[in-house]
Amino acid sequence: MAKTLQERRAERQLMIVLLPSLLLLLAFVIYPAIYSVYLSFTNEALTGAAARAPRFVGWRNYTRLFNDAKFWNALFVTFVFVLGSAIIGQFVLGLVSAIALRRRLVFRTLFSSIILLPNAAPEVVAGFMWISMLAGGDHATLSRIVSFFGLPTADWLQVFPLAMIIVVNTWRGIATAMILLTAGLSTIPQEIYEAARMDGATPAQMFRRITLPLMMPTILLYMLISTVSTIAVFGLVYALTRGGPGGATELISIYIYNQSFTAYQLGYGAAVAVIALLVSLMLGIAYVRAAKVEI
Amino acid sequence: MSVAPPGESANCVRGDLMAYATLSLISIFCAIPFFWLLIASFDGNAQLFLRWPETWTFANYLRVFAKEDGAKWLFNSLFVVGSATFLVMVLSGLGGYALSRTRAWWKLPFLYAILLIRVLPSTALVVPLYKFLLTLNNAEGALLRPIFGSATRDIMRWTGFIDGYLGLILVLATMQLPLSLWIMKTFFDGLPRDYEEAALMDGATMIQRIRRVLVPLALPGLAASGLFAFMSAWGDFLLPLILLSSPELQTLPLGLFRAFLRINEIDYGLLTALAFIYLVPAVVAFGFARRFLVQTFSGGVKG
């Protein structure tokens, strides 16, 4: 295939206009990702002797990791957090909202706007608002709601920290689940429901036999996407609890931050980061393959 | 549409009622946390708890600008996020065009790479990123100090990679690039090549083609790309947390977070007013971006 001179010049120009983006991504994403693998094999620190002359320590950070109860705790907390907020909380409430919003309701736009609102709030503002919601003492909003129903109040973030951050993250992510699942619902042809109704199917039967099976691909993609993005959650939980009390809400992202910038153990922090990178990357590859993304 | 049989319409009404009930409950859950922020920011004696103000006042908002800190944080945020957004729009416009039009071998690998970059959690990247930026920063300092002497710190506040505007702007922009490139690439895919080819026939240069033909055509795409970059950069907390330490450089999320940690002397009126000011641009941008949300979430990986 002989390319004309003009075509080759055009190709070169295209390469040149893409170059700045490529350089930035190489410098601030690709290089750090590779560099973190290197760092994870050193005893690099932020201060002290190790900061001046870091040494290569082989697999020591990784063996330490596997014997570190706090690392397993962070993995466990992250797992419960993802399961509770992304897989169950956001999914169920998002699906319910998406199905309910398919009806021609009077306040449809109002409802969907309100559900989108938490997603628009910056992480710190969201954390800030929930500190007020969940504060100890009888005046906090949640305590008032709970005591209205005659139930005992508590210092919510101290007594049920993990459950509370799951509630908060569910609150924040209903919208994304709703949007994705609405897109999936709209691909199901209305005629199928008509036919089922003719045959006397109940709404529950239609949901189980039609909606769920036909939505399966969308649901699977949603699960992958939301798992990846929930693993990356940092600011929302950090602003609320900073990982406490006693590591009860120390997500893997917060653990990396604390190890690196509070304990100054960059090498060890990098080893934890490499694990998080690998898990996310595998989920990402699964997503790209499952979604058959058109390029 | 035919008229539904009586049994059906009763069913339909019951379904509608159930939909209203569940949507109302979910909406209350979504809206409740905002009440405190909104009401306390107008309360003359704001507390951590939701309460009906005895006196309604604008004083909290006035204090944001009278007390220097709040206004400074707002300026820093606007400047840093504004610059990053502008940079993203320029780079993603050019890069998206290249990705859409090229037939070179690197097209597919590049596109797969930016899809996968989007799944990397930024918390896992910040450690090496911090080290790398520190090295760049020290090199820049060593280069500038012999020339500018004691003025170096003032210059580095703008051009430094750690604790300087430039570093934060570049990194914030880079983090938004994958999604924005993707949006612009998809957008240009939908634009016919006829216009450019006509311009090319007329002997227009690359620059002329971009300015006269592509920029006007690409404005809707650029708006989407800019909106998403703005929203994500505006809400970001991790990067300023790691890259900034000087009080005079603090952005809104950082200032709010640190002010809130000073448990004993929290001025809730001021902070809620500031948080509300911080919230408004995000909500407005989200409102504009709403119609792009579906395509973006289902097209790439959610950000």
PDB file of C-alpha atoms in Angstrom, chain A residues 10 39 51 63 68 74 81 91 93 115 139 150 158 183 217 253 269:
ATOM      1  CA  ALA A  10      -1.469  14.393   7.403  1.00  0.00           C
ATOM      2  CA  LEU A  39       9.065   1.230  44.522  1.00  0.00           C
ATOM      3  CA  ALA A  51      14.647   8.367  52.022  1.00  0.00           C
ATOM      4  CA  THR A  63       5.827 -10.983  52.497  1.00  0.00           C
ATOM      5  CA  ASP A  68       0.022  -7.768  58.057  1.00  0.00           C
ATOM      6  CA  ALA A  74      -8.261  -3.146  54.723  1.00  0.00           C
ATOM      7  CA  PHE A  81     -17.845  -1.694  51.379  1.00  0.00           C
ATOM      8  CA  PHE A  91     -27.886  -1.421  42.571  1.00  0.00           C
ATOM      9  CA  LEU A  93     -32.140   1.494  44.851  1.00  0.00           C
ATOM     10  CA  ILE A 115     -31.746  11.455  42.927  1.00  0.00           C
ATOM     11  CA  HIS A 139     -29.848  16.405  67.958  1.00  0.00           C
ATOM     12  CA  GLY A 150     -39.063   4.895  69.029  1.00  0.00           C
ATOM     13  CA  GLN A 158     -18.448   5.370  66.374  1.00  0.00           C
ATOM     14  CA  ALA A 183     -30.268   2.748  29.500  1.00  0.00           C
ATOM     15  CA  PRO A 217     -25.660  -8.029  30.374  1.00  0.00           C
ATOM     16  CA  SER A 253      -7.266   3.461  49.369  1.00  0.00           C
ATOM     17  CA  GLY A 269       2.538   1.728  50.473  1.00  0.00           C
TER      18      GLY A 269
END
